[in-house]
CSV table of C-alpha atoms in Angstrom, one decimal:
chain,number,residue,atom,x,y,z
C,247,MET,CA,21.0,21.3,123.2
C,248,ASP,CA,23.7,18.6,123.1
C,249,LYS,CA,27.0,17.8,121.4
C,250,GLU,CA,25.5,15.5,118.8
C,251,ARG,CA,23.1,18.2,117.8
C,252,PRO,CA,24.9,21.6,118.2
C,253,VAL,CA,23.1,24.9,117.7
C,254,SER,CA,23.6,26.1,114.1
C,255,ALA,CA,24.4,29.7,113.4
C,256,ARG,CA,22.3,29.4,110.2
C,257,LEU,CA,19.2,28.5,112.2
C,258,SER,CA,19.4,30.8,115.3
C,259,ASN,CA,19.9,34.2,116.7
C,260,ASP,CA,18.8,35.8,120.0
C,261,ASP,CA,15.3,36.5,118.6
C,262,LEU,CA,14.7,33.0,117.3
C,263,LEU,CA,16.0,31.0,120.2
C,264,PRO,CA,13.4,29.9,122.8
C,265,ASP,CA,12.1,32.6,125.1
C,266,LYS,CA,13.1,31.5,128.6
C,267,GLU,CA,11.2,34.1,130.7
C,268,GLN,CA,7.7,33.8,129.2
C,269,LYS,CA,6.4,36.8,131.2
C,270,TRP,CA,3.0,37.3,129.4
C,271,GLY,CA,-0.1,36.4,131.3
C,272,TRP,CA,-3.7,36.1,130.1
C,273,TYR,CA,-4.2,39.9,130.0
C,274,SER,CA,-1.4,40.4,127.4
C,275,ILE,CA,-3.0,37.7,125.1
C,276,PHE,CA,-6.4,39.4,125.7
C,277,ALA,CA,-4.8,42.8,124.8
C,278,PHE,CA,-3.2,41.3,121.7
C,279,TRP,CA,-6.6,40.3,120.3
C,280,MET,CA,-8.0,43.7,121.3
C,281,SER,CA,-5.3,45.4,119.2
C,282,ASP,CA,-6.0,43.0,116.4
C,283,ILE,CA,-9.7,43.5,116.4
C,284,HIS,CA,-10.0,47.2,117.1
C,285,SER,CA,-9.2,48.6,113.7
C,286,VAL,CA,-10.8,50.5,110.8
C,287,GLY,CA,-10.9,47.2,108.9
C,288,GLY,CA,-12.6,45.4,111.8
C,289,TYR,CA,-15.2,48.2,112.1
C,290,VAL,CA,-16.1,48.1,108.4
C,291,PHE,CA,-16.0,44.3,108.3
C,292,ALA,CA,-18.6,43.9,111.1
C,293,ALA,CA,-21.0,46.4,109.4
C,294,SER,CA,-20.5,44.9,105.9
C,295,LEU,CA,-22.0,41.6,106.9
C,296,PHE,CA,-25.5,43.2,106.8
C,297,ALA,CA,-25.0,43.5,103.0
C,298,LEU,CA,-25.4,39.7,102.9
C,299,GLY,CA,-29.1,40.3,103.7
C,300,LEU,CA,-29.0,39.1,107.3
C,301,ASN,CA,-30.8,40.7,110.2
C,302,GLY,CA,-29.2,41.8,113.4
C,303,ILE,CA,-29.6,38.5,115.3
C,304,GLN,CA,-28.4,36.5,112.4
C,305,VAL,CA,-25.3,38.7,112.0
C,306,PHE,CA,-24.4,38.4,115.6
C,307,ILE,CA,-24.9,34.6,115.6
C,308,SER,CA,-22.6,34.4,112.5
C,309,LEU,CA,-20.0,36.6,114.2
C,310,LEU,CA,-20.1,34.4,117.3
C,311,VAL,CA,-19.8,31.2,115.4
C,312,GLY,CA,-17.0,32.5,113.2
C,313,ILE,CA,-15.0,33.9,116.0
C,314,MET,CA,-15.3,30.7,118.0
C,315,VAL,CA,-13.8,28.9,115.0
C,316,VAL,CA,-10.9,31.5,115.1
C,317,MET,CA,-10.5,30.8,118.9
C,318,VAL,CA,-10.2,27.0,118.3
C,319,PHE,CA,-7.5,27.5,115.7
C,320,ALA,CA,-5.7,30.1,117.9
C,321,ASN,CA,-5.6,27.6,120.7
C,322,LEU,CA,-4.3,24.9,118.2
C,323,MET,CA,-1.7,27.1,116.6
C,324,GLY,CA,-0.6,28.8,119.8
C,325,LYS,CA,0.1,25.6,121.8
C,326,PRO,CA,3.4,24.6,120.2
C,327,GLY,CA,4.8,28.1,120.4
C,328,GLN,CA,3.9,28.3,124.1
C,329,GLN,CA,5.4,24.9,124.7
C,330,ALA,CA,8.7,25.5,122.9
C,331,GLY,CA,8.9,29.3,123.5
C,332,ALA,CA,9.7,29.6,119.8
C,333,PRO,CA,8.2,31.9,117.0
C,334,PHE,CA,6.1,30.7,114.1
C,335,PRO,CA,8.8,30.0,111.5
C,336,VAL,CA,10.8,27.9,114.0
C,337,ILE,CA,7.7,25.9,114.9
C,338,ALA,CA,7.1,25.4,111.2
C,339,ARG,CA,10.5,23.5,111.1
C,340,MET,CA,8.8,20.5,112.7
C,341,SER,CA,6.7,19.9,109.6
C,342,PHE,CA,8.7,21.6,106.8
C,343,GLY,CA,12.3,20.9,108.0
C,344,VAL,CA,14.8,23.3,109.4
C,345,PHE,CA,15.4,24.9,106.0
C,346,GLY,CA,12.1,24.1,104.4
C,347,ALA,CA,10.4,26.3,107.0
C,348,ASN,CA,11.5,29.3,105.0
C,349,ILE,CA,8.7,28.5,102.6
C,350,PRO,CA,5.8,29.2,105.1
C,351,ALA,CA,7.9,32.0,106.6
C,352,VAL,CA,8.2,33.9,103.2
C,353,ILE,CA,4.5,33.3,102.4
C,354,ARG,CA,3.3,34.8,105.7
C,355,GLY,CA,5.9,37.6,105.5
C,356,LEU,CA,4.9,38.7,102.0
C,357,ILE,CA,1.2,38.8,103.0
C,358,ALA,CA,2.1,40.9,106.1
C,359,VAL,CA,4.1,43.4,104.0
C,360,VAL,CA,1.2,44.0,101.7
C,361,TRP,CA,-1.2,44.6,104.5
C,362,TYR,CA,1.3,46.6,106.6
C,363,GLY,CA,1.4,49.2,103.8
C,364,ILE,CA,-2.4,49.2,103.3
C,365,GLN,CA,-3.1,49.6,107.1
C,366,THR,CA,-0.5,52.4,107.4
C,367,PHE,CA,-2.2,54.1,104.5
C,368,LEU,CA,-5.6,53.8,106.2
C,369,ALA,CA,-4.2,55.1,109.4
C,370,SER,CA,-2.7,58.1,107.6
C,371,SER,CA,-6.3,59.2,106.7
C,372,SER,CA,-7.0,59.7,110.4
C,373,PHE,CA,-3.8,61.5,110.9
C,374,ILE,CA,-4.6,63.9,108.0
C,375,ILE,CA,-7.9,64.8,109.8
C,376,LEU,CA,-5.9,65.9,112.8
C,377,LEU,CA,-3.4,67.9,110.6
C,378,LEU,CA,-6.2,69.7,108.8
C,379,TYR,CA,-8.1,70.4,112.1
C,380,PHE,CA,-5.1,72.1,113.7
C,381,PHE,CA,-3.4,73.4,110.5
C,382,PRO,CA,-6.1,74.1,107.8
C,383,SER,CA,-3.6,75.7,105.5
C,384,MET,CA,-2.0,72.4,104.9
C,385,ALA,CA,-4.9,71.5,102.6
C,386,SER,CA,-3.0,73.1,99.8
C,387,LEU,CA,-0.6,70.1,99.9
C,388,ALA,CA,-3.3,68.0,98.4
C,389,ASP,CA,-3.0,69.9,95.1
C,390,SER,CA,0.2,68.2,94.0
C,391,SER,CA,1.1,64.5,94.0
C,392,PHE,CA,4.1,62.1,93.7
C,393,LEU,CA,3.8,58.4,92.6
C,394,GLY,CA,0.0,58.6,92.8
C,395,LEU,CA,-0.2,60.2,96.3
C,396,SER,CA,-0.6,63.9,97.2
C,397,TYR,CA,2.0,65.6,99.2
C,398,LEU,CA,-0.6,65.8,102.0
C,399,GLY,CA,-1.0,62.1,101.7
C,400,TRP,CA,2.7,61.5,101.8
C,401,THR,CA,2.9,63.7,105.0
C,402,GLY,CA,0.3,61.5,106.7
C,403,PHE,CA,1.7,58.2,105.5
C,404,LEU,CA,5.3,58.9,106.4
C,405,ALA,CA,4.2,60.2,109.9
C,406,MET,CA,2.4,57.0,110.6
C,407,TRP,CA,5.3,55.0,109.1
C,408,VAL,CA,7.8,56.6,111.4
C,409,LEU,CA,5.5,56.3,114.5
C,410,GLN,CA,5.2,52.6,114.0
C,411,ALA,CA,8.9,52.1,113.4
C,412,ILE,CA,9.7,53.9,116.6
C,413,VAL,CA,7.5,51.7,118.6
C,414,PHE,CA,8.9,48.6,116.9
C,415,MET,CA,12.5,49.5,117.4
C,416,PHE,CA,12.1,49.4,121.2
C,417,GLY,CA,11.5,45.7,120.9
C,418,ILE,CA,8.8,43.2,122.0
C,419,ASP,CA,8.5,44.6,125.5
C,420,MET,CA,7.5,48.0,124.1
C,421,ILE,CA,5.1,46.3,121.8
C,422,ARG,CA,3.5,44.5,124.7
C,423,LYS,CA,3.1,47.8,126.6
C,424,VAL,CA,1.5,49.5,123.6
C,425,ILE,CA,-1.0,46.7,123.1
C,426,ASP,CA,-1.7,46.4,126.8
C,427,TRP,CA,-3.1,49.9,127.1
C,428,SER,CA,-4.2,50.7,123.5
C,429,GLY,CA,-7.1,48.2,123.5
C,430,PRO,CA,-8.8,49.5,126.6
C,431,ALA,CA,-8.2,53.1,125.5
C,432,ILE,CA,-9.9,52.4,122.2
C,433,TYR,CA,-12.9,50.9,124.0
C,434,ILE,CA,-13.3,54.1,126.0
C,435,ALA,CA,-13.2,56.2,122.9
C,436,MET,CA,-15.6,53.8,121.0
C,437,PHE,CA,-18.0,54.0,123.9
C,438,ALA,CA,-17.9,57.8,123.9
C,439,LEU,CA,-18.4,57.9,120.1
C,440,CYS,CA,-21.3,55.4,120.4
C,441,ILE,CA,-23.0,57.5,123.1
C,442,TYR,CA,-22.5,60.7,121.1
C,443,MET,CA,-24.0,59.1,118.0
C,444,ILE,CA,-27.0,57.7,119.9
C,445,ASP,CA,-27.6,61.1,121.5
C,446,LYS,CA,-27.6,62.7,118.0
C,447,ALA,CA,-29.8,60.1,116.4
C,448,GLY,CA,-32.1,59.1,119.2
C,449,TRP,CA,-32.3,55.4,120.3
C,450,ASP,CA,-35.5,54.9,118.4
C,451,ALA,CA,-33.7,55.6,115.2
C,452,ILE,CA,-31.2,52.8,115.8
C,453,SER,CA,-31.9,49.7,113.7
C,454,PHE,CA,-30.0,46.4,113.5
C,455,ASN,CA,-31.4,45.6,110.1
C,456,LEU,CA,-29.0,47.4,107.8
C,457,GLY,CA,-29.2,45.2,104.8
C,458,SER,CA,-30.8,46.2,101.5
C,459,LYS,CA,-32.4,42.7,101.1
C,460,GLU,CA,-34.1,40.2,103.3
C,461,LEU,CA,-33.5,36.4,103.3
C,462,THR,CA,-35.6,33.6,104.7
C,463,GLY,CA,-35.3,29.9,105.4
C,464,TRP,CA,-32.3,28.1,103.9
C,465,GLN,CA,-31.1,31.2,102.1
C,466,SER,CA,-30.4,33.0,105.4
C,467,ILE,CA,-28.7,29.9,106.9
C,468,GLY,CA,-26.5,29.7,103.8
C,469,GLN,CA,-25.5,33.4,104.1
C,470,MET,CA,-24.9,32.9,107.9
C,471,ILE,CA,-22.4,30.1,107.0
C,472,VAL,CA,-20.7,32.5,104.5
C,473,ALA,CA,-20.5,35.2,107.1
C,474,ALA,CA,-18.9,32.9,109.7
C,475,ALA,CA,-16.4,31.7,107.0
C,476,LEU,CA,-15.6,35.4,106.3
C,477,VAL,CA,-14.9,36.0,110.0
C,478,ALA,CA,-12.5,33.1,110.1
C,479,GLY,CA,-10.8,34.2,106.9
C,480,TYR,CA,-10.4,37.8,108.2
C,481,PHE,CA,-8.3,36.6,111.1
C,482,ALA,CA,-6.4,33.8,109.2
C,483,GLY,CA,-3.1,35.7,109.0
C,484,PRO,CA,-2.5,36.6,112.7
C,485,THR,CA,-3.9,33.3,113.9
C,486,LEU,CA,-1.5,31.4,111.6
C,487,ASN,CA,1.6,33.0,113.2
C,488,PHE,CA,0.1,33.2,116.7
C,489,SER,CA,3.2,31.4,118.0
C,490,ASP,CA,5.0,34.6,117.5
C,491,PHE,CA,3.1,35.8,120.6
C,492,SER,CA,2.1,32.7,122.4
C,493,ARG,CA,5.8,31.9,122.9
C,494,TYR,CA,5.9,34.6,125.6
C,495,CYS,CA,2.9,33.2,127.6
C,496,GLN,CA,3.4,31.7,131.0
C,497,SER,CA,1.1,28.7,130.5
C,498,TYR,CA,-1.3,27.2,128.1
C,499,ASN,CA,-4.2,27.7,130.4
C,500,LYS,CA,-3.5,31.4,130.6
C,501,LEU,CA,-3.2,31.4,126.8
C,502,LYS,CA,-6.6,29.8,126.4
C,503,LEU,CA,-8.2,32.3,128.9
C,504,GLY,CA,-6.7,35.2,127.0
C,505,ASN,CA,-8.0,33.8,123.7
C,506,TRP,CA,-11.5,33.4,125.2
C,507,LEU,CA,-11.7,36.9,126.5
C,508,GLY,CA,-10.0,38.5,123.5
C,509,LEU,CA,-11.9,36.7,120.8
C,510,PRO,CA,-15.6,35.8,121.4
C,511,LEU,CA,-16.3,38.3,124.1
C,512,ASN,CA,-14.3,41.2,122.8
C,513,PHE,CA,-15.1,40.7,119.1
C,514,VAL,CA,-18.9,40.6,119.6
C,515,LEU,CA,-18.8,43.6,121.9
C,516,PHE,CA,-16.7,45.7,119.5
C,517,SER,CA,-18.9,44.6,116.6
C,518,ALA,CA,-22.0,45.8,118.6
C,519,PHE,CA,-20.4,49.2,119.1
C,520,SER,CA,-19.5,49.4,115.4
C,521,VAL,CA,-23.0,48.4,114.2
C,522,ILE,CA,-24.7,50.9,116.5
C,523,ILE,CA,-22.5,53.7,115.2
C,524,VAL,CA,-23.1,52.8,111.6
C,525,SER,CA,-26.8,52.5,112.2
C,526,ALA,CA,-26.9,55.9,113.9
C,527,SER,CA,-25.1,57.5,110.9
C,528,ILE,CA,-28.2,57.0,108.8
C,529,PRO,CA,-30.4,59.5,110.7
C,530,VAL,CA,-27.5,61.8,111.6
C,531,PHE,CA,-25.9,62.1,108.1
C,532,GLY,CA,-28.8,61.1,105.9
C,533,SER,CA,-27.0,58.0,104.6
C,534,MET,CA,-25.1,55.0,105.9
C,535,VAL,CA,-21.4,55.6,106.6
C,536,THR,CA,-19.4,52.5,107.1
C,537,ASP,CA,-16.0,54.1,107.2
C,538,PRO,CA,-15.3,55.3,110.8
C,539,VAL,CA,-12.8,57.8,109.6
C,540,GLU,CA,-15.4,59.5,107.4
C,541,THR,CA,-17.8,59.4,110.4
C,542,VAL,CA,-15.5,61.4,112.7
C,543,LYS,CA,-14.7,63.7,109.8
C,544,ARG,CA,-18.4,64.7,109.5
C,545,LEU,CA,-19.0,65.3,113.1
C,546,ASP,CA,-19.7,68.9,114.2
C,547,SER,CA,-17.9,68.5,117.5
C,548,GLY,CA,-14.2,69.4,117.4
C,549,MET,CA,-13.4,67.4,120.6
C,550,ILE,CA,-15.2,64.3,119.2
C,551,THR,CA,-13.4,64.6,115.9
C,552,VAL,CA,-10.0,64.8,117.5
C,553,LEU,CA,-10.8,61.9,119.9
C,554,GLY,CA,-12.2,59.8,117.0
C,555,ALA,CA,-9.2,60.4,114.8
C,556,LEU,CA,-6.8,59.6,117.6
C,557,THR,CA,-8.8,56.5,118.3
C,558,PHE,CA,-8.5,55.1,114.8
C,559,ILE,CA,-4.8,56.1,114.6
C,560,PHE,CA,-4.0,54.0,117.6
C,561,ALA,CA,-6.3,51.2,116.6
C,562,THR,CA,-4.7,50.9,113.2
C,563,VAL,CA,-1.2,51.1,114.6
C,564,GLY,CA,-2.1,48.4,117.1
C,565,ILE,CA,-3.3,45.9,114.5
C,566,ASN,CA,-0.5,46.8,112.1
C,567,ILE,CA,2.2,46.1,114.7
C,568,VAL,CA,0.8,42.8,116.0
C,569,ALA,CA,-0.5,41.4,112.7
C,570,ASN,CA,1.8,42.9,110.0
C,571,PHE,CA,5.0,44.0,111.6
C,572,VAL,CA,6.0,41.3,114.1
C,573,ALA,CA,5.2,38.4,111.7
C,574,PRO,CA,7.6,39.5,108.9
C,575,ALA,CA,10.2,40.5,111.4
C,576,PHE,CA,10.5,36.9,112.6
C,577,ASP,CA,9.9,35.5,109.1
C,578,PHE,CA,12.6,37.5,107.4
C,579,SER,CA,15.0,37.0,110.3
C,580,HIS,CA,14.4,33.3,109.9
C,581,VAL,CA,15.7,33.3,106.3
C,582,SER,CA,19.2,34.5,107.4
C,583,PRO,CA,19.4,34.6,111.2
C,584,GLN,CA,23.0,35.9,111.5
C,585,LYS,CA,22.5,38.7,109.0
C,586,ILE,CA,18.9,39.7,109.7
C,587,SER,CA,17.8,40.4,113.3
C,588,PHE,CA,14.2,40.8,114.5
C,589,ARG,CA,14.5,44.6,114.1
C,590,THR,CA,16.1,44.4,110.7
C,591,GLY,CA,13.4,42.0,109.5
C,592,GLY,CA,10.8,44.5,110.6
C,593,LEU,CA,12.5,47.4,108.8
C,594,ILE,CA,12.8,45.3,105.6
C,595,ALA,CA,9.0,44.8,105.8
C,596,ALA,CA,8.5,48.5,106.5
C,597,VAL,CA,10.6,49.6,103.5
C,598,GLY,CA,9.0,47.0,101.3
C,599,SER,CA,5.5,48.4,102.3
C,600,VAL,CA,6.5,51.8,100.9
C,601,LEU,CA,8.0,50.4,97.7
C,602,LEU,CA,4.6,48.7,97.0
C,603,THR,CA,2.9,52.1,97.0
C,604,PRO,CA,0.0,50.7,99.0
C,605,TRP,CA,-2.3,53.6,98.0
C,606,ASN,CA,-2.2,52.4,94.4
C,607,LEU,CA,-2.9,48.9,95.5
C,608,PHE,CA,-5.8,50.0,97.7
C,609,ASN,CA,-7.3,52.1,94.9
C,610,ASN,CA,-7.1,49.2,92.5
C,611,PRO,CA,-9.3,46.4,94.0
C,612,GLU,CA,-8.6,44.0,91.2
C,613,VAL,CA,-4.8,44.1,91.7
C,614,ILE,CA,-5.0,43.7,95.5
C,615,HIS,CA,-7.7,41.0,95.0
C,616,TYR,CA,-5.4,38.8,92.9
C,617,THR,CA,-2.2,39.6,94.9
C,618,VAL,CA,-3.7,38.9,98.4
C,619,ASP,CA,-5.9,36.0,97.3
C,620,ILE,CA,-3.1,34.1,95.6
C,621,LEU,CA,-0.9,34.4,98.6
C,622,GLY,CA,-3.9,33.8,101.0
C,623,ALA,CA,-4.7,30.5,99.1
C,624,PHE,CA,-1.6,29.0,100.7
C,625,ILE,CA,-2.5,30.1,104.3
C,626,GLY,CA,-5.2,27.3,104.7
C,627,PRO,CA,-2.7,24.6,103.6
C,628,LEU,CA,-0.2,25.8,106.1
C,629,TYR,CA,-2.8,25.4,108.9
C,630,GLY,CA,-3.6,21.9,107.8
C,631,ILE,CA,0.0,20.7,107.5
C,632,ILE,CA,1.3,22.2,110.8
C,633,ILE,CA,-1.7,21.1,112.9
C,634,VAL,CA,-1.7,17.6,111.5
C,635,ASP,CA,2.0,17.3,112.0
C,636,TYR,CA,2.1,18.6,115.6
C,637,TYR,CA,-1.1,16.9,116.9
C,638,LEU,CA,-1.3,13.7,114.9
C,639,ILE,CA,2.2,12.9,113.7
C,640,LYS,CA,4.3,14.2,116.5
C,641,ARG,CA,1.6,13.7,119.2
C,642,GLY,CA,2.3,17.1,120.8
C,643,LYS,CA,6.0,16.4,121.4
C,644,ILE,CA,8.7,18.9,120.5
C,645,ASP,CA,12.4,18.2,120.4
C,646,VAL,CA,13.6,21.7,120.9
C,647,ALA,CA,17.3,20.9,120.2
C,648,SER,CA,16.3,19.5,116.8
C,649,LEU,CA,14.7,22.8,115.9
C,650,TYR,CA,18.1,24.6,115.9
C,651,THR,CA,20.5,22.0,114.5
C,652,GLU,CA,21.8,21.0,111.1
C,653,SER,CA,22.8,17.6,112.4
C,654,PRO,CA,21.3,14.7,110.3
C,655,GLN,CA,20.5,13.2,113.7
C,656,GLY,CA,18.0,16.0,114.3
C,657,LEU,CA,14.3,15.0,114.1
C,658,TYR,CA,13.5,17.8,111.7
C,659,TRP,CA,16.4,17.3,109.3
C,660,TYR,CA,14.4,15.1,106.8
C,661,GLN,CA,16.2,15.4,103.5
C,662,ASN,CA,18.9,18.1,103.5
C,663,GLY,CA,16.8,20.1,105.9
C,664,ILE,CA,13.6,20.0,103.9
C,665,ASN,CA,10.5,17.8,104.3
C,666,MET,CA,9.4,17.4,100.7
C,667,LYS,CA,6.2,15.7,101.9
C,668,SER,CA,5.0,19.0,103.3
C,669,VAL,CA,6.0,20.9,100.2
C,670,TYR,CA,4.0,18.5,98.0
C,671,ALA,CA,1.0,18.8,100.2
C,672,LEU,CA,1.3,22.6,100.3
C,673,VAL,CA,1.5,23.0,96.5
C,674,ALA,CA,-1.3,20.5,95.7
C,675,ALA,CA,-3.7,22.0,98.3
C,676,GLY,CA,-2.6,25.5,97.3
C,677,VAL,CA,-3.6,24.9,93.7
C,678,ILE,CA,-7.0,23.5,94.8
C,679,ALA,CA,-7.5,26.6,97.0
C,680,ILE,CA,-6.6,28.9,94.0
C,681,VAL,CA,-9.1,27.1,91.8
C,682,ALA,CA,-11.8,27.5,94.5
C,683,THR,CA,-11.0,31.2,94.9
C,684,PHE,CA,-10.9,32.3,91.3
C,685,PHE,CA,-12.9,29.7,89.2
C,686,VAL,CA,-15.7,28.3,91.5
C,687,HIS,CA,-17.6,31.3,92.7
C,688,ASP,CA,-19.7,29.4,95.2
C,689,LEU,CA,-16.6,28.0,96.9
C,690,ALA,CA,-14.5,31.2,97.0
C,691,ASN,CA,-15.5,32.1,100.6
C,692,TYR,CA,-14.4,28.6,101.8
C,693,ALA,CA,-11.0,28.5,100.1
C,694,LEU,CA,-9.3,28.7,103.5
C,695,PHE,CA,-11.0,25.6,104.8
C,696,ILE,CA,-10.8,23.7,101.4
C,697,GLY,CA,-7.0,24.4,101.2
C,698,GLY,CA,-6.5,23.5,104.9
C,699,GLY,CA,-8.6,20.3,104.7
C,700,CYS,CA,-6.9,19.1,101.5
C,701,ALA,CA,-3.4,19.8,102.8
C,702,ALA,CA,-4.2,17.9,106.1
C,703,VAL,CA,-5.4,14.8,104.2
C,704,PHE,CA,-2.5,14.9,101.7
C,705,TYR,CA,0.1,15.4,104.4
C,706,ARG,CA,-1.2,12.8,106.7
C,707,TYR,CA,-1.3,10.3,103.8
C,708,LEU,CA,2.2,11.1,102.6
C,709,MET,CA,3.7,10.8,106.1
C,710,GLU,CA,1.9,7.6,106.7
C,711,VAL,CA,3.2,6.1,103.5
C,712,GLU,CA,6.7,7.1,104.6
C,713,SER,CA,6.2,5.7,108.0
C,714,HIS,CA,5.0,2.4,106.7
C,715,SER,CA,7.9,2.3,104.2
C,716,GLU,CA,10.4,2.9,107.0
C,717,THR,CA,8.7,0.2,109.2
C,718,GLU,CA,8.9,-2.4,106.4
C,719,THR,CA,12.6,-1.4,105.7
C,720,ASN,CA,13.5,-1.8,109.3
C,721,GLY,CA,11.7,-5.1,109.6
C,722,THR,CA,13.5,-6.4,106.5
C,723,THR,CA,16.9,-5.3,107.9
C,724,ASN,CA,16.2,-6.9,111.3
C,725,MET,CA,15.1,-10.2,109.6
C,726,ALA,CA,18.3,-10.2,107.5
C,727,LYS,CA,20.4,-9.7,110.6
C,728,ALA,CA,18.6,-12.5,112.4
C,729,GLN,CA,19.2,-14.9,109.5
C,730,GLN,CA,22.9,-14.1,109.5
């Protein structure tokens, strides 16, 4: 920071300024991805790929390809955050301008709020299992409802809401401690549940062909590509704002090691556990059960039921904090740094998640489909703009002082703090992604890549035109001076 480019109070607070300690090693990044992957949604997602008609080998190849794509983008998106020690919305200032970065911040924050509420609602189902196991009389609370949710549902939802808020209020160090031990603990519980289900079903009854249809030749290859794209889309949110966590990492090499262990290795192993348990549910229960909460509810072992419920409570809390709480905390703080701290931003997201009544969203697939997909259509373009800007336009260089100043001399001031080139690219590519999502059925699964690719091309072209224009202007000015 220098006198010509003083730190602006409108652009900084203690949470947004660069992290100087960077205490996280590879294990914390590895644990971050464990917390992000080990969830009810991740469990159901892995098993659901069989519905595409793929066999076991094809599903695991698709999972591996898709998660490798996620790892590549995690490395790309994580590097500037690790380099500058700054969170995602601050990193976005390089391409959108110091004030224009509020656009990607709000987009990511709103998506996180929607999913924060839904994940909290899903976690409450596991908590209710525990309540009814120890206090069966509480089942009577299910007879009355308020705003579409039973009193029993409200009890479970608010309990999970408060639990997550307590963890969050202790700050990023507490969050790191929670994700450091919750991932391994969930693995132990998943392994125990897997062994129990295999013992009940018998290994011979386990099948990796869970689909209701069979595909051959090019049909199977097409569906494998769809499956890989779905994997990339599933992790698009937390990968986009990965700088929120990579900023704490000691080095880029440790970041990449953590990504390698936490994504391909961890994801495939967790998916294998999930598929085995789902497969075993067929002979054990007489039908396929893809919801892990329903699986533990049906088990005849009290200890396993309690262990399973606790597992999915902690799993969902883990993913909710890392994917849907930290992101809006930084994003909303970025909008007004002096009025909204990291903790206040998180509480805004938490309160917003209740006001959305996520159980009504979750029970109305059409509403959630349009809400999330319209917001999600702009995630791909954000990838394209930020990656092209950092790696191709800025050549991997960051002027940290310019990230926090309102001085026109700052590199990221552009026009009144906004780079309209990135806004134009975002809007144009976002519209194309929305068309692909809602009007071209065959392209819907690739909207993330279509939006990202279009935004990358648009942004690169617009920035090159500006660069050529500036070069010609400077050349004309120098020639005029020489003639004088």
